[in-house]
PDB file of C-alpha atoms in Angstrom:
ATOM      1  CA  UNK Y  59     -17.019 -13.588  45.920  1.00  0.00           C
ATOM      2  CA  UNK Y  60     -14.916 -14.910  43.067  1.00  0.00           C
ATOM      3  CA  UNK Y  61     -16.994 -16.096  40.145  1.00  0.00           C
ATOM      4  CA  UNK Y  62     -16.582 -19.660  38.876  1.00  0.00           C
ATOM      5  CA  UNK Y  63     -15.156 -19.732  35.319  1.00  0.00           C
ATOM      6  CA  UNK Y  64     -17.142 -21.775  32.791  1.00  0.00           C
ATOM      7  CA  UNK Y  65     -15.721 -23.240  29.573  1.00  0.00           C
ATOM      8  CA  UNK Y  66     -18.187 -24.356  26.893  1.00  0.00           C
ATOM      9  CA  UNK Y  67     -17.010 -27.064  24.483  1.00  0.00           C
ATOM     10  CA  UNK Y  68     -19.019 -27.131  21.293  1.00  0.00           C
ATOM     11  CA  UNK Y  69     -18.622 -28.522  17.796  1.00  0.00           C
ATOM     12  CA  UNK Y  70     -20.633 -30.561  15.340  1.00  0.00           C
ATOM     13  CA  UNK Y  71     -21.444 -34.239  15.793  1.00  0.00           C
ATOM     14  CA  UNK Y  72     -18.367 -36.457  15.898  1.00  0.00           C
ATOM     15  CA  UNK Y  73     -15.800 -33.658  15.951  1.00  0.00           C
ATOM     16  CA  UNK Y  74     -14.057 -34.959  19.092  1.00  0.00           C
ATOM     17  CA  UNK Y  75     -15.620 -33.025  21.981  1.00  0.00           C
ATOM     18  CA  UNK Y  76     -15.650 -35.993  24.376  1.00  0.00           C
ATOM     19  CA  UNK Y  77     -12.031 -36.759  23.484  1.00  0.00           C
ATOM     20  CA  UNK Y  78     -11.099 -33.219  24.505  1.00  0.00           C
ATOM     21  CA  UNK Y  79     -13.162 -33.511  27.683  1.00  0.00           C
ATOM     22  CA  UNK Y  80     -11.340 -36.702  28.644  1.00  0.00           C
ATOM     23  CA  UNK Y  81      -8.014 -34.917  28.200  1.00  0.00           C
ATOM     24  CA  UNK Y  82      -9.191 -32.202  30.559  1.00  0.00           C
ATOM     25  CA  UNK Y  83     -10.205 -34.788  33.155  1.00  0.00           C
ATOM     26  CA  UNK Y  84      -7.018 -36.868  32.991  1.00  0.00           C
ATOM     27  CA  UNK Y  85      -4.120 -34.447  32.467  1.00  0.00           C
ATOM     28  CA  UNK Y  86      -2.204 -33.116  35.464  1.00  0.00           C
ATOM     29  CA  UNK Y  87      -3.069 -29.436  35.623  1.00  0.00           C
ATOM     30  CA  UNK Y  88      -3.838 -29.098  39.316  1.00  0.00           C
ATOM     31  CA  UNK Y  89      -7.406 -27.903  38.771  1.00  0.00           C
ATOM     32  CA  UNK Y  90     -10.713 -29.595  39.691  1.00  0.00           C
ATOM     33  CA  UNK Y  91     -13.465 -29.419  37.080  1.00  0.00           C
ATOM     34  CA  UNK Y  92     -17.179 -30.052  37.390  1.00  0.00           C
ATOM     35  CA  UNK Y  93     -18.537 -31.347  34.069  1.00  0.00           C
ATOM     36  CA  UNK Y  94     -21.975 -31.110  32.470  1.00  0.00           C
ATOM     37  CA  UNK Y  95     -22.493 -33.446  29.506  1.00  0.00           C
ATOM     38  CA  UNK Y  96     -25.485 -32.933  27.198  1.00  0.00           C
ATOM     39  CA  UNK Y  97     -27.130 -35.569  24.977  1.00  0.00           C
ATOM     40  CA  UNK Y  98     -29.435 -35.359  21.962  1.00  0.00           C
ATOM     41  CA  UNK Y  99     -31.879 -38.243  22.427  1.00  0.00           C
ATOM     42  CA  UNK Y 100     -33.480 -40.029  25.328  1.00  0.00           C
ATOM     43  CA  UNK Y 101     -30.724 -42.622  25.924  1.00  0.00           C
ATOM     44  CA  UNK Y 102     -27.447 -41.436  27.421  1.00  0.00           C
ATOM     45  CA  UNK Y 103     -24.213 -42.581  25.777  1.00  0.00           C
ATOM     46  CA  UNK Y 104     -21.698 -39.779  26.249  1.00  0.00           C
ATOM     47  CA  UNK Y 105     -21.566 -40.102  30.033  1.00  0.00           C
ATOM     48  CA  UNK Y 106     -20.269 -43.666  29.586  1.00  0.00           C
ATOM     49  CA  UNK Y 107     -17.597 -42.385  27.210  1.00  0.00           C
ATOM     50  CA  UNK Y 108     -16.223 -40.030  29.849  1.00  0.00           C
ATOM     51  CA  UNK Y 109     -13.284 -41.516  31.731  1.00  0.00           C
ATOM     52  CA  UNK Y 110     -13.694 -42.673  35.326  1.00  0.00           C
ATOM     53  CA  UNK Y 111     -12.887 -39.662  37.466  1.00  0.00           C
ATOM     54  CA  UNK Y 112     -13.333 -38.222  40.924  1.00  0.00           C
ATOM     55  CA  UNK Y 113     -14.696 -35.033  39.374  1.00  0.00           C
ATOM     56  CA  UNK Y 114     -18.368 -34.053  39.390  1.00  0.00           C
ATOM     57  CA  UNK Y 115     -19.895 -35.316  36.115  1.00  0.00           C
ATOM     58  CA  UNK Y 116     -23.578 -34.575  35.467  1.00  0.00           C
ATOM     59  CA  UNK Y 117     -25.622 -35.674  32.472  1.00  0.00           C
ATOM     60  CA  UNK Y 118     -28.490 -33.943  30.687  1.00  0.00           C
ATOM     61  CA  UNK Y 119     -30.400 -35.652  27.881  1.00  0.00           C
ATOM     62  CA  UNK Y 120     -33.626 -35.778  25.887  1.00  0.00           C
ATOM     63  CA  UNK Y 121     -33.057 -32.438  24.259  1.00  0.00           C
ATOM     64  CA  UNK Y 122     -30.721 -29.676  23.231  1.00  0.00           C
ATOM     65  CA  UNK Y 123     -28.956 -27.793  25.979  1.00  0.00           C
ATOM     66  CA  UNK Y 124     -29.864 -24.542  24.243  1.00  0.00           C
ATOM     67  CA  UNK Y 125     -33.638 -24.944  24.171  1.00  0.00           C
ATOM     68  CA  UNK Y 126     -35.841 -27.621  25.746  1.00  0.00           C
ATOM     69  CA  UNK Y 127     -33.555 -28.344  28.702  1.00  0.00           C
ATOM     70  CA  UNK Y 128     -32.150 -24.868  29.262  1.00  0.00           C
ATOM     71  CA  UNK Y 129     -34.062 -24.709  32.531  1.00  0.00           C
ATOM     72  CA  UNK Y 130     -32.285 -27.894  33.577  1.00  0.00           C
ATOM     73  CA  UNK Y 131     -28.934 -26.253  32.814  1.00  0.00           C
ATOM     74  CA  UNK Y 132     -29.763 -23.390  35.165  1.00  0.00           C
ATOM     75  CA  UNK Y 133     -30.944 -25.864  37.808  1.00  0.00           C
ATOM     76  CA  UNK Y 134     -27.799 -28.003  37.542  1.00  0.00           C
ATOM     77  CA  UNK Y 135     -25.569 -24.945  37.733  1.00  0.00           C
ATOM     78  CA  UNK Y 136     -27.466 -23.858  40.836  1.00  0.00           C
ATOM     79  CA  UNK Y 137     -26.988 -27.275  42.440  1.00  0.00           C
ATOM     80  CA  UNK Y 138     -23.272 -27.277  41.590  1.00  0.00           C
ATOM     81  CA  UNK Y 139     -22.739 -23.872  43.087  1.00  0.00           C
ATOM     82  CA  UNK Y 140     -24.134 -25.120  46.401  1.00  0.00           C
ATOM     83  CA  UNK Y 141     -20.988 -27.277  46.686  1.00  0.00           C
ATOM     84  CA  UNK Y 142     -18.501 -24.990  44.964  1.00  0.00           C
ATOM     85  CA  UNK Y 143     -15.746 -25.981  47.413  1.00  0.00           C
ATOM     86  CA  UNK Y 144     -15.451 -29.298  45.504  1.00  0.00           C
ATOM     87  CA  UNK Y 145     -14.291 -27.802  42.187  1.00  0.00           C
ATOM     88  CA  UNK Y 146     -12.449 -24.819  40.727  1.00  0.00           C
ATOM     89  CA  UNK Y 147     -14.199 -24.420  37.380  1.00  0.00           C
ATOM     90  CA  UNK Y 148     -17.001 -25.840  35.208  1.00  0.00           C
ATOM     91  CA  UNK Y 149     -16.851 -27.412  31.735  1.00  0.00           C
ATOM     92  CA  UNK Y 150     -19.997 -27.861  29.639  1.00  0.00           C
ATOM     93  CA  UNK Y 151     -19.922 -30.230  26.663  1.00  0.00           C
ATOM     94  CA  UNK Y 152     -22.893 -29.447  24.422  1.00  0.00           C
ATOM     95  CA  UNK Y 153     -24.625 -31.768  22.011  1.00  0.00           C
ATOM     96  CA  UNK Y 154     -23.279 -31.557  18.482  1.00  0.00           C
ATOM     97  CA  UNK Y 155     -26.525 -29.973  17.310  1.00  0.00           C
ATOM     98  CA  UNK Y 156     -26.360 -27.106  19.791  1.00  0.00           C
ATOM     99  CA  UNK Y 157     -26.300 -23.483  18.736  1.00  0.00           C
ATOM    100  CA  UNK Y 158     -23.871 -21.959  21.269  1.00  0.00           C
ATOM    101  CA  UNK Y 159     -25.615 -18.588  21.341  1.00  0.00           C
ATOM    102  CA  UNK Y 160     -28.429 -19.535  23.769  1.00  0.00           C
ATOM    103  CA  UNK Y 161     -25.925 -21.504  25.870  1.00  0.00           C
ATOM    104  CA  UNK Y 162     -23.748 -18.405  26.267  1.00  0.00           C
ATOM    105  CA  UNK Y 163     -26.836 -16.274  26.765  1.00  0.00           C
ATOM    106  CA  UNK Y 164     -27.717 -18.275  29.886  1.00  0.00           C
ATOM    107  CA  UNK Y 165     -24.743 -16.767  31.724  1.00  0.00           C
ATOM    108  CA  UNK Y 166     -26.049 -13.251  31.144  1.00  0.00           C
ATOM    109  CA  UNK Y 167     -29.833 -13.710  31.143  1.00  0.00           C
ATOM    110  CA  UNK Y 168     -30.247 -15.544  34.461  1.00  0.00           C
ATOM    111  CA  UNK Y 169     -29.464 -13.305  37.437  1.00  0.00           C
ATOM    112  CA  UNK Y 170     -28.484 -16.089  39.864  1.00  0.00           C
ATOM    113  CA  UNK Y 171     -26.125 -17.690  37.315  1.00  0.00           C
ATOM    114  CA  UNK Y 172     -24.621 -14.331  36.340  1.00  0.00           C
ATOM    115  CA  UNK Y 173     -23.881 -13.464  39.960  1.00  0.00           C
ATOM    116  CA  UNK Y 174     -21.839 -16.602  40.644  1.00  0.00           C
ATOM    117  CA  UNK Y 175     -20.293 -17.666  37.322  1.00  0.00           C
ATOM    118  CA  UNK Y 176     -18.515 -16.101  34.389  1.00  0.00           C
ATOM    119  CA  UNK Y 177     -18.427 -17.454  30.856  1.00  0.00           C
ATOM    120  CA  UNK Y 178     -14.690 -17.825  30.358  1.00  0.00           C
ATOM    121  CA  UNK Y 179     -14.538 -19.111  26.774  1.00  0.00           C
ATOM    122  CA  UNK Y 180     -16.201 -21.118  24.029  1.00  0.00           C
ATOM    123  CA  UNK Y 181     -13.998 -23.739  22.389  1.00  0.00           C
ATOM    124  CA  UNK Y 182     -15.237 -25.205  19.112  1.00  0.00           C
ATOM    125  CA  UNK Y 183     -13.895 -28.588  17.983  1.00  0.00           C
ATOM    126  CA  UNK Y 184     -13.928 -29.075  14.201  1.00  0.00           C
ATOM    127  CA  UNK Y 185     -13.847 -32.329  12.245  1.00  0.00           C
ATOM    128  CA  UNK Y 186     -11.415 -31.291   9.517  1.00  0.00           C
ATOM    129  CA  UNK Y 187     -12.624 -33.943   7.091  1.00  0.00           C
ATOM    130  CA  UNK Y 188     -16.358 -33.240   7.330  1.00  0.00           C
ATOM    131  CA  UNK Y 189     -16.695 -29.566   8.235  1.00  0.00           C
ATOM    132  CA  UNK Y 190     -17.061 -28.181   4.691  1.00  0.00           C
ATOM    133  CA  UNK Y 191     -20.182 -30.201   3.751  1.00  0.00           C
ATOM    134  CA  UNK Y 192     -21.651 -29.510   7.210  1.00  0.00           C
ATOM    135  CA  UNK Y 193     -21.212 -25.779   6.709  1.00  0.00           C
ATOM    136  CA  UNK Y 194     -23.141 -26.168   3.467  1.00  0.00           C
ATOM    137  CA  UNK Y 195     -26.174 -27.948   4.924  1.00  0.00           C
ATOM    138  CA  UNK Y 196     -26.310 -27.356   8.710  1.00  0.00           C
ATOM    139  CA  UNK Y 197     -26.549 -23.827  10.075  1.00  0.00           C
ATOM    140  CA  UNK Y 198     -25.532 -25.009  13.563  1.00  0.00           C
ATOM    141  CA  UNK Y 199     -22.009 -25.745  12.295  1.00  0.00           C
ATOM    142  CA  UNK Y 200     -21.544 -22.156  11.143  1.00  0.00           C
ATOM    143  CA  UNK Y 201     -22.891 -20.769  14.417  1.00  0.00           C
ATOM    144  CA  UNK Y 202     -20.493 -22.922  16.407  1.00  0.00           C
ATOM    145  CA  UNK Y 203     -17.557 -21.460  14.481  1.00  0.00           C
ATOM    146  CA  UNK Y 204     -18.807 -17.879  14.624  1.00  0.00           C
ATOM    147  CA  UNK Y 205     -19.079 -17.947  18.413  1.00  0.00           C
ATOM    148  CA  UNK Y 206     -15.740 -19.657  19.054  1.00  0.00           C
ATOM    149  CA  UNK Y 207     -13.057 -17.991  21.140  1.00  0.00           C
ATOM    150  CA  UNK Y 208     -10.721 -20.887  20.325  1.00  0.00           C
ATOM    151  CA  UNK Y 209     -10.934 -23.437  17.491  1.00  0.00           C
ATOM    152  CA  UNK Y 210      -9.470 -26.941  17.504  1.00  0.00           C
ATOM    153  CA  UNK Y 211      -9.098 -28.136  13.931  1.00  0.00           C
ATOM    154  CA  UNK Y 212      -9.173 -31.838  14.780  1.00  0.00           C
ATOM    155  CA  UNK Y 213      -8.475 -35.032  12.798  1.00  0.00           C
ATOM    156  CA  UNK Y 214      -5.857 -33.279  10.658  1.00  0.00           C
ATOM    157  CA  UNK Y 215      -4.276 -36.672   9.960  1.00  0.00           C
ATOM    158  CA  UNK Y 216      -7.140 -37.364   7.540  1.00  0.00           C
ATOM    159  CA  UNK Y 217      -6.251 -34.482   5.177  1.00  0.00           C
ATOM    160  CA  UNK Y 218      -3.157 -33.285   3.353  1.00  0.00           C
ATOM    161  CA  UNK Y 219      -1.723 -29.792   3.698  1.00  0.00           C
ATOM    162  CA  UNK Y 220      -3.522 -28.367   0.659  1.00  0.00           C
ATOM    163  CA  UNK Y 221      -6.874 -29.652   1.929  1.00  0.00           C
ATOM    164  CA  UNK Y 222      -6.221 -28.251   5.400  1.00  0.00           C
ATOM    165  CA  UNK Y 223      -5.443 -24.843   3.907  1.00  0.00           C
ATOM    166  CA  UNK Y 224      -8.824 -24.820   2.156  1.00  0.00           C
ATOM    167  CA  UNK Y 225     -10.599 -25.737   5.403  1.00  0.00           C
ATOM    168  CA  UNK Y 226      -8.756 -23.073   7.390  1.00  0.00           C
ATOM    169  CA  UNK Y 227      -9.581 -20.432   4.794  1.00  0.00           C
ATOM    170  CA  UNK Y 228     -13.282 -21.301   5.070  1.00  0.00           C
ATOM    171  CA  UNK Y 229     -13.100 -21.121   8.872  1.00  0.00           C
ATOM    172  CA  UNK Y 230     -11.321 -17.765   8.705  1.00  0.00           C
ATOM    173  CA  UNK Y 231     -14.088 -16.404   6.480  1.00  0.00           C
ATOM    174  CA  UNK Y 232     -16.525 -17.112   9.340  1.00  0.00           C
ATOM    175  CA  UNK Y 233     -14.312 -16.293  12.307  1.00  0.00           C
ATOM    176  CA  UNK Y 234     -11.173 -14.261  11.512  1.00  0.00           C
ATOM    177  CA  UNK Y 235     -10.117 -13.763  15.150  1.00  0.00           C
ATOM    178  CA  UNK Y 236     -10.172 -17.054  17.049  1.00  0.00           C
ATOM    179  CA  UNK Y 237      -6.825 -18.869  17.209  1.00  0.00           C
ATOM    180  CA  UNK Y 238      -6.826 -22.197  15.359  1.00  0.00           C
ATOM    181  CA  UNK Y 239      -4.958 -25.169  16.846  1.00  0.00           C
ATOM    182  CA  UNK Y 240      -4.369 -28.120  14.536  1.00  0.00           C
ATOM    183  CA  UNK Y 241      -4.827 -31.367  16.442  1.00  0.00           C
ATOM    184  CA  UNK Y 242      -5.133 -35.126  16.182  1.00  0.00           C
ATOM    185  CA  UNK Y 243      -7.354 -36.626  18.866  1.00  0.00           C
ATOM    186  CA  UNK Y 244      -7.573 -33.139  20.431  1.00  0.00           C
ATOM    187  CA  UNK Y 245      -3.968 -33.261  21.634  1.00  0.00           C
ATOM    188  CA  UNK Y 246      -3.584 -29.611  22.628  1.00  0.00           C
ATOM    189  CA  UNK Y 247      -1.933 -27.646  25.417  1.00  0.00           C
ATOM    190  CA  UNK Y 248      -4.900 -27.183  27.748  1.00  0.00           C
ATOM    191  CA  UNK Y 249      -3.515 -23.857  28.924  1.00  0.00           C
ATOM    192  CA  UNK Y 250      -4.554 -22.470  25.538  1.00  0.00           C
ATOM    193  CA  UNK Y 251      -8.252 -23.210  26.069  1.00  0.00           C
ATOM    194  CA  UNK Y 252      -8.984 -23.294  29.814  1.00  0.00           C
ATOM    195  CA  UNK Y 253      -9.477 -20.273  32.081  1.00  0.00           C
ATOM    196  CA  UNK Y 254      -8.113 -17.752  29.601  1.00  0.00           C
ATOM    197  CA  UNK Y 255     -10.817 -15.107  29.998  1.00  0.00           C
ATOM    198  CA  UNK Y 256     -11.253 -15.245  26.229  1.00  0.00           C
ATOM    199  CA  UNK Y 257     -14.990 -14.648  25.926  1.00  0.00           C
ATOM    200  CA  UNK Y 258     -15.576 -11.195  24.431  1.00  0.00           C
ATOM    201  CA  UNK Y 259     -19.169  -9.998  24.703  1.00  0.00           C
ATOM    202  CA  UNK Y 260     -18.547  -7.020  22.408  1.00  0.00           C
ATOM    203  CA  UNK Y 261     -17.326  -9.323  19.639  1.00  0.00           C
ATOM    204  CA  UNK Y 262     -20.359 -11.568  20.051  1.00  0.00           C
ATOM    205  CA  UNK Y 263     -22.680  -8.565  19.813  1.00  0.00           C
ATOM    206  CA  UNK Y 264     -21.052  -7.754  16.470  1.00  0.00           C
ATOM    207  CA  UNK Y 265     -21.859 -11.286  15.254  1.00  0.00           C
ATOM    208  CA  UNK Y 266     -25.364 -11.321  16.760  1.00  0.00           C
ATOM    209  CA  UNK Y 267     -26.638  -7.869  17.859  1.00  0.00           C
ATOM    210  CA  UNK Y 268     -29.716  -9.385  19.540  1.00  0.00           C
ATOM    211  CA  UNK Y 269     -27.611 -11.827  21.550  1.00  0.00           C
ATOM    212  CA  UNK Y 270     -28.771 -10.603  24.975  1.00  0.00           C
ATOM    213  CA  UNK Y 271     -32.467 -10.405  24.110  1.00  0.00           C
ATOM    214  CA  UNK Y 272     -33.215 -12.845  21.260  1.00  0.00           C
ATOM    215  CA  UNK Y 273     -34.630 -16.185  22.429  1.00  0.00           C
ATOM    216  CA  UNK Y 274     -35.312 -17.479  18.912  1.00  0.00           C
ATOM    217  CA  UNK Y 275     -33.681 -20.795  18.146  1.00  0.00           C
ATOM    218  CA  UNK Y 276     -34.368 -23.560  15.647  1.00  0.00           C
ATOM    219  CA  UNK Y 277     -32.776 -26.809  14.523  1.00  0.00           C
ATOM    220  CA  UNK Y 278     -32.770 -28.428  11.131  1.00  0.00           C
ATOM    221  CA  UNK Y 279     -36.266 -29.908  11.235  1.00  0.00           C
ATOM    222  CA  UNK Y 280     -35.381 -33.019   9.253  1.00  0.00           C
ATOM    223  CA  UNK Y 281     -32.632 -34.103  11.649  1.00  0.00           C
ATOM    224  CA  UNK Y 282     -33.691 -36.447  14.419  1.00  0.00           C
ATOM    225  CA  UNK Y 283     -32.425 -39.206  16.657  1.00  0.00           C
ATOM    226  CA  UNK Y 284     -33.280 -42.883  17.155  1.00  0.00           C
ATOM    227  CA  UNK Y 285     -32.328 -44.502  20.450  1.00  0.00           C
ATOM    228  CA  UNK Y 286     -32.262 -48.285  20.812  1.00  0.00           C
ATOM    229  CA  UNK Y 287     -31.787 -50.491  23.865  1.00  0.00           C
ATOM    230  CA  UNK Y 288     -31.445 -54.267  24.316  1.00  0.00           C
ATOM    231  CA  UNK Y 289     -30.868 -56.254  27.499  1.00  0.00           C
ATOM    232  CA  UNK Y 290     -29.881 -59.521  25.785  1.00  0.00           C
ATOM    233  CA  UNK Y 291     -26.174 -60.004  24.863  1.00  0.00           C
ATOM    234  CA  UNK Y 292     -25.328 -59.436  21.206  1.00  0.00           C
ATOM    235  CA  UNK Y 293     -23.421 -61.484  18.650  1.00  0.00           C
ATOM    236  CA  UNK Y 294     -20.382 -59.261  18.058  1.00  0.00           C
ATOM    237  CA  UNK Y 295     -19.620 -60.354  14.499  1.00  0.00           C
ATOM    238  CA  UNK Y 296     -23.235 -60.047  13.405  1.00  0.00           C
ATOM    239  CA  UNK Y 297     -23.623 -56.629  15.067  1.00  0.00           C
ATOM    240  CA  UNK Y 298     -20.511 -55.113  13.510  1.00  0.00           C
ATOM    241  CA  UNK Y 299     -21.397 -56.601  10.129  1.00  0.00           C
ATOM    242  CA  UNK Y 300     -24.802 -54.915  10.274  1.00  0.00           C
ATOM    243  CA  UNK Y 301     -23.353 -51.580  11.390  1.00  0.00           C
ATOM    244  CA  UNK Y 302     -20.713 -51.640   8.655  1.00  0.00           C
ATOM    245  CA  UNK Y 303     -23.329 -52.325   5.982  1.00  0.00           C
ATOM    246  CA  UNK Y 304     -25.576 -49.644   7.451  1.00  0.00           C
ATOM    247  CA  UNK Y 305     -23.004 -46.839   7.452  1.00  0.00           C
ATOM    248  CA  UNK Y 306     -21.807 -47.835   3.974  1.00  0.00           C
ATOM    249  CA  UNK Y 307     -25.344 -47.607   2.616  1.00  0.00           C
ATOM    250  CA  UNK Y 308     -26.642 -44.651   4.658  1.00  0.00           C
ATOM    251  CA  UNK Y 309     -23.459 -42.716   5.388  1.00  0.00           C
ATOM    252  CA  UNK Y 310     -24.588 -39.315   4.028  1.00  0.00           C
ATOM    253  CA  UNK Y 311     -27.746 -39.432   6.170  1.00  0.00           C
ATOM    254  CA  UNK Y 312     -26.067 -40.741   9.332  1.00  0.00           C
ATOM    255  CA  UNK Y 313     -24.481 -37.698  10.930  1.00  0.00           C
ATOM    256  CA  UNK Y 314     -23.488 -39.581  14.073  1.00  0.00           C
ATOM    257  CA  UNK Y 315     -23.697 -43.129  15.422  1.00  0.00           C
ATOM    258  CA  UNK Y 316     -22.545 -44.106  18.896  1.00  0.00           C
ATOM    259  CA  UNK Y 317     -23.199 -46.974  21.219  1.00  0.00           C
ATOM    260  CA  UNK Y 318     -22.218 -49.023  24.246  1.00  0.00           C
ATOM    261  CA  UNK Y 319     -22.674 -52.703  23.365  1.00  0.00           C
ATOM    262  CA  UNK Y 320     -22.761 -55.921  25.393  1.00  0.00           C
ATOM    263  CA  UNK Y 321     -21.165 -58.684  23.309  1.00  0.00           C
ATOM    264  CA  UNK Y 322     -21.749 -62.270  24.396  1.00  0.00           C
ATOM    265  CA  UNK Y 323     -18.650 -63.892  25.880  1.00  0.00           C
ATOM    266  CA  UNK Y 324     -16.887 -60.643  26.863  1.00  0.00           C
ATOM    267  CA  UNK Y 325     -16.660 -58.930  30.238  1.00  0.00           C
ATOM    268  CA  UNK Y 326     -15.844 -55.541  28.701  1.00  0.00           C
ATOM    269  CA  UNK Y 327     -18.320 -53.205  27.060  1.00  0.00           C
ATOM    270  CA  UNK Y 328     -17.757 -52.522  23.357  1.00  0.00           C
ATOM    271  CA  UNK Y 329     -17.746 -48.849  22.367  1.00  0.00           C
ATOM    272  CA  UNK Y 330     -18.768 -48.091  18.789  1.00  0.00           C
ATOM    273  CA  UNK Y 331     -18.758 -44.682  17.114  1.00  0.00           C
ATOM    274  CA  UNK Y 332     -19.240 -43.433  13.573  1.00  0.00           C
ATOM    275  CA  UNK Y 333     -19.306 -40.169  11.686  1.00  0.00           C
ATOM    276  CA  UNK Y 334     -21.109 -40.720   8.385  1.00  0.00           C
ATOM    277  CA  UNK Y 335     -19.495 -43.868   6.918  1.00  0.00           C
ATOM    278  CA  UNK Y 336     -16.357 -43.860   9.088  1.00  0.00           C
ATOM    279  CA  UNK Y 337     -17.007 -46.512  11.744  1.00  0.00           C
ATOM    280  CA  UNK Y 338     -14.697 -47.521  14.562  1.00  0.00           C
ATOM    281  CA  UNK Y 339     -15.098 -49.636  17.652  1.00  0.00           C
ATOM    282  CA  UNK Y 340     -13.082 -51.183  20.451  1.00  0.00           C
ATOM    283  CA  UNK Y 341     -13.488 -52.792  23.838  1.00  0.00           C
ATOM    284  CA  UNK Y 342     -13.645 -50.360  26.715  1.00  0.00           C
ATOM    285  CA  UNK Y 343     -13.856 -50.673  30.471  1.00  0.00           C
ATOM    286  CA  UNK Y 344     -15.436 -53.803  32.044  1.00  0.00           C
ATOM    287  CA  UNK Y 345     -18.987 -53.770  33.317  1.00  0.00           C
ATOM    288  CA  UNK Y 346     -18.933 -52.882  37.003  1.00  0.00           C
ATOM    289  CA  UNK Y 347     -20.046 -55.306  39.712  1.00  0.00           C
ATOM    290  CA  UNK Y 348     -23.780 -54.965  40.137  1.00  0.00           C
ATOM    291  CA  UNK Y 349     -24.138 -52.944  36.937  1.00  0.00           C
ATOM    292  CA  UNK Y 350     -26.722 -54.077  34.407  1.00  0.00           C
ATOM    293  CA  UNK Y 351     -24.961 -54.986  31.174  1.00  0.00           C
ATOM    294  CA  UNK Y 352     -27.062 -53.826  28.257  1.00  0.00           C
ATOM    295  CA  UNK Y 353     -26.634 -52.431  24.766  1.00  0.00           C
ATOM    296  CA  UNK Y 354     -27.529 -48.838  23.915  1.00  0.00           C
ATOM    297  CA  UNK Y 355     -27.241 -47.439  20.416  1.00  0.00           C
ATOM    298  CA  UNK Y 356     -28.054 -43.943  19.186  1.00  0.00           C
ATOM    299  CA  UNK Y 357     -28.329 -42.727  15.598  1.00  0.00           C
ATOM    300  CA  UNK Y 358     -28.544 -39.019  14.747  1.00  0.00           C
ATOM    301  CA  UNK Y 359     -29.340 -38.121  11.170  1.00  0.00           C
ATOM    302  CA  UNK Y 360     -31.917 -37.683   8.461  1.00  0.00           C
ATOM    303  CA  UNK Y 361     -34.767 -39.957   7.350  1.00  0.00           C
ATOM    304  CA  UNK Y 362     -34.279 -42.491  10.142  1.00  0.00           C
ATOM    305  CA  UNK Y 363     -36.733 -45.400  10.330  1.00  0.00           C
ATOM    306  CA  UNK Y 364     -36.862 -46.458  13.986  1.00  0.00           C
ATOM    307  CA  UNK Y 365     -38.855 -49.656  13.377  1.00  0.00           C
ATOM    308  CA  UNK Y 366     -36.414 -50.843  10.716  1.00  0.00           C
ATOM    309  CA  UNK Y 367     -33.390 -50.058  12.868  1.00  0.00           C
ATOM    310  CA  UNK Y 368     -34.936 -51.711  15.907  1.00  0.00           C
ATOM    311  CA  UNK Y 369     -35.707 -54.888  13.985  1.00  0.00           C
ATOM    312  CA  UNK Y 370     -32.188 -55.109  12.568  1.00  0.00           C
ATOM    313  CA  UNK Y 371     -30.664 -54.437  15.988  1.00  0.00           C
ATOM    314  CA  UNK Y 372     -32.772 -57.159  17.611  1.00  0.00           C
ATOM    315  CA  UNK Y 373     -31.618 -59.625  14.937  1.00  0.00           C
ATOM    316  CA  UNK Y 374     -28.088 -59.216  16.338  1.00  0.00           C
ATOM    317  CA  UNK Y 375     -28.992 -60.829  19.675  1.00  0.00           C
ATOM    318  CA  UNK Y 376     -26.741 -63.818  20.283  1.00  0.00           C
ATOM    319  CA  UNK Y 377     -28.489 -67.075  19.386  1.00  0.00           C
ATOM    320  CA  UNK Y 378     -31.027 -65.487  17.043  1.00  0.00           C
ATOM    321  CA  UNK Y 379     -31.232 -66.754  13.516  1.00  0.00           C
ATOM    322  CA  UNK Y 380     -29.661 -64.149  11.210  1.00  0.00           C
ATOM    323  CA  UNK Y 381     -31.967 -62.313   8.794  1.00  0.00           C
ATOM    324  CA  UNK Y 382     -30.942 -60.431   5.673  1.00  0.00           C
ATOM    325  CA  UNK Y 383     -31.219 -56.655   5.937  1.00  0.00           C
ATOM    326  CA  UNK Y 384     -30.308 -54.038   3.389  1.00  0.00           C
TER     327      UNK Y 384
END
C-alpha cells in the first residue's frame, strides 16, 4: 500500500504559514490535500483564515501540536486515513510556537501512523524582518530552522538587499543545506515544497541524535495566550483605535495578534492580524446564513493581563460609552 505523503509547515508566529497554506489550497496543481491546522489557545482563529475549499480541513486547538495534543494528532491522522480515497496527501500547519522535532517524531514513533504515512518534508516559513530578534530570545525559532528541508524567507519587501544578506547568513549558520526561497506573501512554486521526498532522517539525527527516543520538550515559560470572545457587535473605529494603541505600546511583548471581528453595520467579518507593532486588517468573507456572528481575538506574547484586555475589548462594543485605556 502506497504511503500518504505528509508536508509539515512550520515557522514562528506571524511568518506567513496560513498564507502559504491558502496558496496550496487554491492553486491548480491537480492534487487533493487534507489539512490539519493547529492553534495555540482555546479559541480557534486560523481555521477561519483558511480559504473556503472542498478539501478536508481539521482544526486542533488548546495546546501545542508537539506536546499536549499530540495524541489528538495521531487520532486525527487515523481518522483521515479511514477515508484516504478523498485526498492524495496531507499538510499540517503547526502553531508558531511548535518545536518541529516532536511533530516529525510522531511519524516514526507511532506504528499505525508509520505504516500508512511518510513524512515528506518540513517547510519553515521565516519572517525576514523579525527572525533575528526571535532567534535571540526564542529557542523554538532556531529549532524550526534547524529541522527545515525547505525555507521560505518571506516578507522580503520589508528589507533591503544588505539586510536580507545578513538574515540569510544567520539562517545558513543554523541550516547550511536547506534551499532558501525568497518570497513576498509566500509566492513560491509549490513544486519546490510539496511531495519532494526531502525529509532526511540521517540529517536530522546529526542535528538531534536522540530524535527517535527523546520525548523532552519545553516552551518559553513566560509566553502565553489570551483568548477573548464577544457576541455583541463592535464599533469598528473604536476597536481599531484601541488595537493600534495597544500594539504601539506593547509591541515587543505582543508576538502575535489575530482576530475575526464583527463590526456593527457590516455584513462581512473583519480580519485583523499583527506581528509585534505591525497591525493590518481588512474585511473578509461575509458571515454565512445561520452562522453566529461574533468577535474572537487572540493575543500571544509575554506579560499579558487577561482582565485588562477583556475590559478594553468590551469597551469597544457598539453603543458603549468609550473609556480611556493606556
